[in-house]
Amino acid sequence: MTDDEYGLTEETAGAPGDEFEEIDVRDTEADKIARTKDREFAEFRKRLKDTEQFKLDDGAFDDATYAAIYKLVEDDHVGAMGGPISTGKEANVYEALDAEGGDVALKVYRINASNFQQMRAYLEGDPRFEGLRGDKKAVVLSWTRKEFSNLRRAKAAGVRVPAPLAVQRNVLVMELIGREGDAAPTLSDVDIENPQIAYEVVREYVRRLYDAGLVHGDLSEYNVVVYEGELVVIDVGQAVTIHHPNSATFLERDCRNVANFFARQGADADPDDLLSYVHEHATPRAEADTAAGDRDGTEGSLDRGSDADDA
């Protein structure tokens, strides 16, 4: 890989006030559709259940999940479904097409996620989720909207992430990283020709996230993919704001994972140096500034059932 690869996107001011944005996870349009169970929705649900490429009927998804996809189709965010890109305990990711035939990815979180208590640990302490109920549905729906919000904020800060396109209940639509039938490989799966440049790009991503008031919380060679000469950070659902009580611990862990990996590849990388770099070169917004940004209306809220067309 050449020095021209891993290009950084332009850094912007980020998304002011996001950590003080109240995210409403009450019943969405999808929940209402699932309750009415009209004929058109029933037919749509049956088509999905009967499609070989898109089998959701494994006991992990409820009618409201089908209704969420149905609503995304109605709103022209999804036009056709493809096969799975990845499957996991928390979520499945599927290839899809938007209404105009462009490639997108659909991330479907499981309401019965086995580790929802771990999810809750990342949500507690986040001002966006004060008073969150303890049931699985509330936690998983909050997590999905949190990932959408984190993607939007990271993208605005100049971090290369999958562009967030829409969110409905426990279903997230985002940019497809890779090509149909050919998922982009993670850093752990490629031979890095210039590990020093790659390290400096990821180091800058960590700094930009922190500058925008976010800590990834699970950054490693397994959550960065290589696509068309760029490094793309994925899986930002667990990312927390710098006001989270565990943000310092999460940042230290991210720095340790990133620096140790690149040091093994031959880069001049050290966990303490990376942590110092982030603290010395990032100027995260003060709480008062972000609160003022909310009052000035610089960041729209994720309203109940919002498709976030302004992303």
CSV table of C-alpha atoms in Angstrom, one decimal:
chain,number,residue,atom,x,y,z
A,1,MET,CA,0.0,0.0,0.0
A,2,THR,CA,1.4,3.4,-1.0
A,3,ASP,CA,1.8,6.6,0.9
A,4,ASP,CA,-1.2,8.1,-1.0
A,5,GLU,CA,-3.6,5.6,0.6
A,6,TYR,CA,-5.5,5.9,3.9
A,7,GLY,CA,-6.3,9.5,3.0
A,8,LEU,CA,-8.0,11.5,5.8
A,9,THR,CA,-11.3,13.2,5.1
A,10,GLU,CA,-11.7,16.9,5.9
A,11,GLU,CA,-12.0,17.7,9.5
A,12,THR,CA,-15.1,19.8,10.5
A,13,ALA,CA,-16.4,21.3,13.7
A,14,GLY,CA,-18.4,18.1,14.5
A,15,ALA,CA,-22.0,18.0,15.7
A,16,PRO,CA,-22.3,20.4,18.7
A,17,GLY,CA,-24.4,19.3,21.6
A,18,ASP,CA,-25.0,15.8,20.6
A,19,GLU,CA,-24.3,14.4,24.0
A,20,PHE,CA,-27.0,16.6,25.5
A,21,GLU,CA,-29.5,15.6,22.9
A,22,GLU,CA,-32.5,13.7,24.4
A,23,ILE,CA,-33.1,10.5,22.4
A,24,ASP,CA,-36.6,9.3,22.6
A,25,VAL,CA,-37.1,5.6,22.4
A,26,ARG,CA,-40.9,5.4,22.9
A,27,ASP,CA,-43.1,3.5,20.5
A,28,THR,CA,-42.2,4.4,16.9
A,29,GLU,CA,-44.2,4.2,13.7
A,30,ALA,CA,-43.0,0.6,13.3
A,31,ASP,CA,-44.6,-0.4,16.6
A,32,LYS,CA,-47.9,1.1,15.4
A,33,ILE,CA,-47.7,-0.7,12.1
A,34,ALA,CA,-46.9,-4.0,13.9
A,35,ARG,CA,-50.0,-3.6,16.1
A,36,THR,CA,-52.4,-2.9,13.3
A,37,LYS,CA,-51.2,-5.8,11.1
A,38,ASP,CA,-52.9,-4.6,8.0
A,39,ARG,CA,-53.0,-6.8,4.8
A,40,GLU,CA,-50.1,-5.0,3.0
A,41,PHE,CA,-47.8,-5.3,6.0
A,42,ALA,CA,-48.8,-9.0,6.5
A,43,GLU,CA,-47.9,-9.7,2.9
A,44,PHE,CA,-44.6,-7.9,3.2
A,45,ARG,CA,-43.7,-9.8,6.4
A,46,LYS,CA,-44.5,-13.1,4.7
A,47,ARG,CA,-42.3,-12.2,1.7
A,48,LEU,CA,-39.3,-11.5,3.9
A,49,LYS,CA,-39.9,-14.7,6.0
A,50,ASP,CA,-40.0,-16.8,2.8
A,51,THR,CA,-37.0,-15.2,1.1
A,52,GLU,CA,-33.9,-17.5,1.2
A,53,GLN,CA,-31.5,-14.6,1.2
A,54,PHE,CA,-33.1,-12.9,4.1
A,55,LYS,CA,-34.2,-15.2,6.8
A,56,LEU,CA,-35.2,-13.3,10.0
A,57,ASP,CA,-37.5,-16.0,11.3
A,58,ASP,CA,-35.0,-17.4,13.8
A,59,GLY,CA,-36.8,-16.4,17.0
A,60,ALA,CA,-34.6,-13.3,17.4
A,61,PHE,CA,-36.9,-10.7,15.7
A,62,ASP,CA,-40.4,-9.6,16.5
A,63,ASP,CA,-43.2,-8.2,14.3
A,64,ALA,CA,-42.1,-4.7,15.0
A,65,THR,CA,-38.7,-5.5,13.5
A,66,TYR,CA,-40.4,-6.5,10.2
A,67,ALA,CA,-42.5,-3.3,10.6
A,68,ALA,CA,-39.4,-1.2,11.0
A,69,ILE,CA,-38.1,-2.6,7.7
A,70,TYR,CA,-41.5,-2.1,6.1
A,71,LYS,CA,-41.5,1.6,7.2
A,72,LEU,CA,-38.0,2.1,5.8
A,73,VAL,CA,-39.2,0.7,2.5
A,74,GLU,CA,-42.2,3.0,2.6
A,75,ASP,CA,-39.9,6.0,3.2
A,76,ASP,CA,-37.7,5.0,0.2
A,77,HIS,CA,-34.6,4.2,2.4
A,78,VAL,CA,-34.7,0.6,1.3
A,79,GLY,CA,-35.8,-0.8,-2.1
A,80,ALA,CA,-34.6,-4.5,-2.0
A,81,MET,CA,-33.0,-6.9,0.4
A,82,GLY,CA,-29.9,-9.0,-0.1
A,83,GLY,CA,-28.1,-11.6,1.9
A,84,PRO,CA,-26.3,-11.3,5.2
A,85,ILE,CA,-22.9,-9.7,5.5
A,86,SER,CA,-22.3,-10.7,9.1
A,87,THR,CA,-24.2,-12.3,11.9
A,88,GLY,CA,-23.6,-11.9,15.6
A,89,LYS,CA,-25.1,-12.2,19.0
A,90,GLU,CA,-26.2,-8.5,19.0
A,91,ALA,CA,-27.1,-7.9,15.4
A,92,ASN,CA,-27.1,-9.1,11.8
A,93,VAL,CA,-25.9,-6.9,8.9
A,94,TYR,CA,-27.5,-7.4,5.5
A,95,GLU,CA,-26.8,-6.1,2.0
A,96,ALA,CA,-29.6,-4.0,0.6
A,97,LEU,CA,-30.5,-1.5,-2.2
A,98,ASP,CA,-32.0,1.9,-1.6
A,99,ALA,CA,-35.0,3.1,-3.6
A,100,GLU,CA,-32.7,4.2,-6.5
A,101,GLY,CA,-30.7,0.9,-6.7
A,102,GLY,CA,-27.7,2.1,-4.7
A,103,ASP,CA,-25.9,-0.2,-2.3
A,104,VAL,CA,-26.6,0.2,1.4
A,105,ALA,CA,-26.3,-1.9,4.5
A,106,LEU,CA,-29.0,-2.8,7.0
A,107,LYS,CA,-28.0,-3.5,10.6
A,108,VAL,CA,-30.7,-5.3,12.5
A,109,TYR,CA,-30.3,-5.4,16.3
A,110,ARG,CA,-31.8,-8.3,18.1
A,111,ILE,CA,-34.4,-7.3,20.7
A,112,ASN,CA,-33.4,-10.5,22.7
A,113,ALA,CA,-29.7,-9.7,22.6
A,114,SER,CA,-28.0,-12.0,25.0
A,115,ASN,CA,-25.6,-9.3,26.3
A,116,PHE,CA,-28.0,-6.4,26.7
A,117,GLN,CA,-26.7,-5.9,30.2
A,118,GLN,CA,-23.3,-5.1,28.7
A,119,MET,CA,-25.1,-2.6,26.3
A,120,ARG,CA,-26.7,-1.0,29.3
A,121,ALA,CA,-23.3,-0.4,30.9
A,122,TYR,CA,-22.3,1.8,28.0
A,123,LEU,CA,-25.6,3.6,28.0
A,124,GLU,CA,-25.6,4.4,31.8
A,125,GLY,CA,-23.8,7.6,32.4
A,126,ASP,CA,-24.6,9.0,28.9
A,127,PRO,CA,-26.8,12.2,29.3
A,128,ARG,CA,-28.8,11.2,26.2
A,129,PHE,CA,-30.2,8.2,28.1
A,130,GLU,CA,-31.0,9.4,31.6
A,131,GLY,CA,-33.9,7.5,33.1
A,132,LEU,CA,-33.6,4.6,30.7
A,133,ARG,CA,-35.7,1.6,31.6
A,134,GLY,CA,-34.0,-1.7,32.2
A,135,ASP,CA,-36.0,-3.9,29.8
A,136,LYS,CA,-34.3,-5.4,26.8
A,137,LYS,CA,-36.5,-3.5,24.3
A,138,ALA,CA,-35.6,-0.1,25.7
A,139,VAL,CA,-31.9,-0.9,25.9
A,140,VAL,CA,-31.6,-2.3,22.3
A,141,LEU,CA,-33.7,0.5,20.8
A,142,SER,CA,-31.6,3.1,22.7
A,143,TRP,CA,-28.4,1.4,21.5
A,144,THR,CA,-29.5,1.5,17.8
A,145,ARG,CA,-30.3,5.2,18.0
A,146,LYS,CA,-27.1,5.8,19.8
A,147,GLU,CA,-25.1,4.1,17.0
A,148,PHE,CA,-26.9,6.3,14.5
A,149,SER,CA,-26.1,9.4,16.5
A,150,ASN,CA,-22.4,8.4,17.0
A,151,LEU,CA,-22.0,7.7,13.3
A,152,ARG,CA,-23.4,11.1,12.4
A,153,ARG,CA,-21.2,12.9,14.9
A,154,ALA,CA,-18.0,11.0,13.9
A,155,LYS,CA,-18.6,11.7,10.2
A,156,ALA,CA,-19.1,15.4,10.9
A,157,ALA,CA,-15.8,15.3,12.8
A,158,GLY,CA,-13.9,14.0,9.7
A,159,VAL,CA,-13.6,10.4,10.8
A,160,ARG,CA,-14.2,7.9,8.0
A,161,VAL,CA,-17.2,5.8,9.1
A,162,PRO,CA,-20.1,4.3,7.3
A,163,ALA,CA,-22.4,7.2,6.5
A,164,PRO,CA,-25.6,6.9,8.6
A,165,LEU,CA,-28.7,7.1,6.4
A,166,ALA,CA,-31.8,6.3,8.5
A,167,VAL,CA,-32.9,4.6,11.7
A,168,GLN,CA,-36.2,3.1,12.6
A,169,ARG,CA,-36.6,1.2,15.9
A,170,ASN,CA,-33.9,-1.5,16.0
A,171,VAL,CA,-32.9,-1.2,12.3
A,172,LEU,CA,-30.1,1.1,11.1
A,173,VAL,CA,-29.5,1.9,7.4
A,174,MET,CA,-26.0,3.0,6.5
A,175,GLU,CA,-23.5,3.1,3.7
A,176,LEU,CA,-22.3,-0.3,2.6
A,177,ILE,CA,-18.5,-0.5,3.1
A,178,GLY,CA,-17.4,-3.0,0.4
A,179,ARG,CA,-19.1,-4.4,-2.6
A,180,GLU,CA,-22.0,-6.7,-3.0
A,181,GLY,CA,-20.9,-10.2,-1.9
A,182,ASP,CA,-17.4,-8.9,-1.0
A,183,ALA,CA,-17.2,-7.3,2.5
A,184,ALA,CA,-14.2,-5.1,3.2
A,185,PRO,CA,-11.5,-6.8,5.2
A,186,THR,CA,-10.5,-5.6,8.7
A,187,LEU,CA,-6.9,-4.5,9.5
A,188,SER,CA,-6.3,-7.8,11.1
A,189,ASP,CA,-6.9,-9.6,7.8
A,190,VAL,CA,-4.6,-7.6,5.5
A,191,ASP,CA,-0.9,-7.1,4.9
A,192,ILE,CA,-0.2,-3.5,5.8
A,193,GLU,CA,2.6,-2.2,3.5
A,194,ASN,CA,3.1,1.0,5.4
A,195,PRO,CA,2.0,0.5,9.0
A,196,GLN,CA,3.4,3.9,10.1
A,197,ILE,CA,1.1,5.8,7.8
A,198,ALA,CA,-1.8,3.6,8.7
A,199,TYR,CA,-1.1,4.1,12.4
A,200,GLU,CA,-1.0,7.9,12.0
A,201,VAL,CA,-4.3,7.9,10.2
A,202,VAL,CA,-6.0,5.8,13.0
A,203,ARG,CA,-4.2,8.1,15.6
A,204,GLU,CA,-5.8,11.1,14.0
A,205,TYR,CA,-9.2,9.4,14.0
A,206,VAL,CA,-8.9,8.8,17.8
A,207,ARG,CA,-7.9,12.5,18.2
A,208,ARG,CA,-10.8,13.7,16.0
A,209,LEU,CA,-13.3,11.6,17.9
A,210,TYR,CA,-12.1,12.9,21.2
A,211,ASP,CA,-12.1,16.5,19.8
A,212,ALA,CA,-15.8,15.9,18.9
A,213,GLY,CA,-16.4,14.7,22.5
A,214,LEU,CA,-16.5,10.9,21.7
A,215,VAL,CA,-14.5,7.9,22.7
A,216,HIS,CA,-14.9,4.8,20.6
A,217,GLY,CA,-14.6,2.4,23.5
A,218,ASP,CA,-13.7,-0.8,21.5
A,219,LEU,CA,-11.2,0.4,18.9
A,220,SER,CA,-8.8,-2.2,17.6
A,221,GLU,CA,-7.7,-3.9,14.4
A,222,TYR,CA,-11.0,-5.7,14.3
A,223,ASN,CA,-13.1,-2.5,14.1
A,224,VAL,CA,-11.2,-0.8,11.3
A,225,VAL,CA,-11.7,-2.0,7.8
A,226,VAL,CA,-9.7,-1.2,4.6
A,227,TYR,CA,-11.8,-0.1,1.6
A,228,GLU,CA,-10.6,1.6,-1.6
A,229,GLY,CA,-7.4,2.9,0.0
A,230,GLU,CA,-9.2,4.2,3.1
A,231,LEU,CA,-9.3,3.1,6.7
A,232,VAL,CA,-12.9,3.0,7.9
A,233,VAL,CA,-13.9,2.8,11.6
A,234,ILE,CA,-16.9,0.6,12.2
A,235,ASP,CA,-19.1,-0.6,15.1
A,236,VAL,CA,-19.4,2.8,17.0
A,237,GLY,CA,-22.6,1.8,18.9
A,238,GLN,CA,-20.7,1.5,22.2
A,239,ALA,CA,-18.9,4.9,21.7
A,240,VAL,CA,-19.5,7.2,24.7
A,241,THR,CA,-19.2,10.9,25.2
A,242,ILE,CA,-16.3,12.3,27.2
A,243,HIS,CA,-18.8,13.1,30.0
A,244,HIS,CA,-19.4,9.3,30.5
A,245,PRO,CA,-17.9,8.2,33.9
A,246,ASN,CA,-15.8,5.5,32.1
A,247,SER,CA,-14.6,7.5,29.2
A,248,ALA,CA,-11.0,7.9,30.4
A,249,THR,CA,-10.7,4.1,30.9
A,250,PHE,CA,-12.2,3.5,27.5
A,251,LEU,CA,-9.8,6.0,25.9
A,252,GLU,CA,-6.8,4.3,27.5
A,253,ARG,CA,-8.0,0.9,26.3
A,254,ASP,CA,-8.4,2.2,22.8
A,255,CYS,CA,-4.9,3.7,22.8
A,256,ARG,CA,-3.4,0.5,24.1
A,257,ASN,CA,-5.2,-1.7,21.5
A,258,VAL,CA,-4.3,0.6,18.6
A,259,ALA,CA,-0.7,1.3,19.5
A,260,ASN,CA,0.1,-2.4,20.4
A,261,PHE,CA,-1.3,-3.6,17.1
A,262,PHE,CA,0.7,-1.2,15.0
A,263,ALA,CA,3.8,-1.7,17.0
A,264,ARG,CA,3.6,-5.4,16.2
A,265,GLN,CA,3.4,-4.4,12.5
A,266,GLY,CA,6.6,-2.4,12.8
A,267,ALA,CA,5.2,1.1,13.4
A,268,ASP,CA,6.7,3.5,15.9
A,269,ALA,CA,3.7,3.3,18.3
A,270,ASP,CA,3.4,3.4,22.0
A,271,PRO,CA,0.1,3.4,24.1
A,272,ASP,CA,1.3,6.2,26.4
A,273,ASP,CA,2.5,8.3,23.6
A,274,LEU,CA,-0.8,7.9,21.7
A,275,LEU,CA,-2.8,8.9,24.8
A,276,SER,CA,-0.6,11.9,25.3
A,277,TYR,CA,-1.0,12.9,21.7
A,278,VAL,CA,-4.8,12.8,22.0
A,279,HIS,CA,-4.8,14.9,25.1
A,280,GLU,CA,-2.3,17.4,23.8
A,281,HIS,CA,-3.9,17.9,20.3
A,282,ALA,CA,-7.6,17.6,21.0
A,283,THR,CA,-9.7,20.3,22.5
A,284,PRO,CA,-13.1,18.7,23.3
A,285,ARG,CA,-15.9,21.2,23.6
A,286,ALA,CA,-16.7,22.2,27.2
A,287,GLU,CA,-20.0,21.2,28.6
A,288,ALA,CA,-21.3,24.8,28.7
A,289,ASP,CA,-20.4,25.2,25.0
A,290,THR,CA,-22.3,22.1,23.9
A,291,ALA,CA,-25.3,23.0,26.0
A,292,ALA,CA,-25.3,26.4,24.3
A,293,GLY,CA,-25.2,24.7,21.0
A,294,ASP,CA,-28.4,22.8,21.9
A,295,ARG,CA,-30.2,26.0,22.8
A,296,ASP,CA,-29.1,27.6,19.6
A,297,GLY,CA,-30.6,24.7,17.7
A,298,THR,CA,-27.4,23.7,16.0
A,299,GLU,CA,-28.2,20.0,16.3
A,300,GLY,CA,-31.6,18.5,15.5
A,301,SER,CA,-33.0,16.0,17.9
A,302,LEU,CA,-33.7,12.4,17.0
A,303,ASP,CA,-37.5,12.6,17.3
A,304,ARG,CA,-39.6,9.5,18.0
A,305,GLY,CA,-39.7,7.5,14.9
A,306,SER,CA,-37.4,9.9,13.0
A,307,ASP,CA,-35.8,8.7,9.8
A,308,ALA,CA,-33.1,11.3,10.2
A,309,ASP,CA,-33.3,12.5,6.6
A,310,ASP,CA,-31.0,15.4,7.4
A,311,ALA,CA,-28.0,13.1,8.1
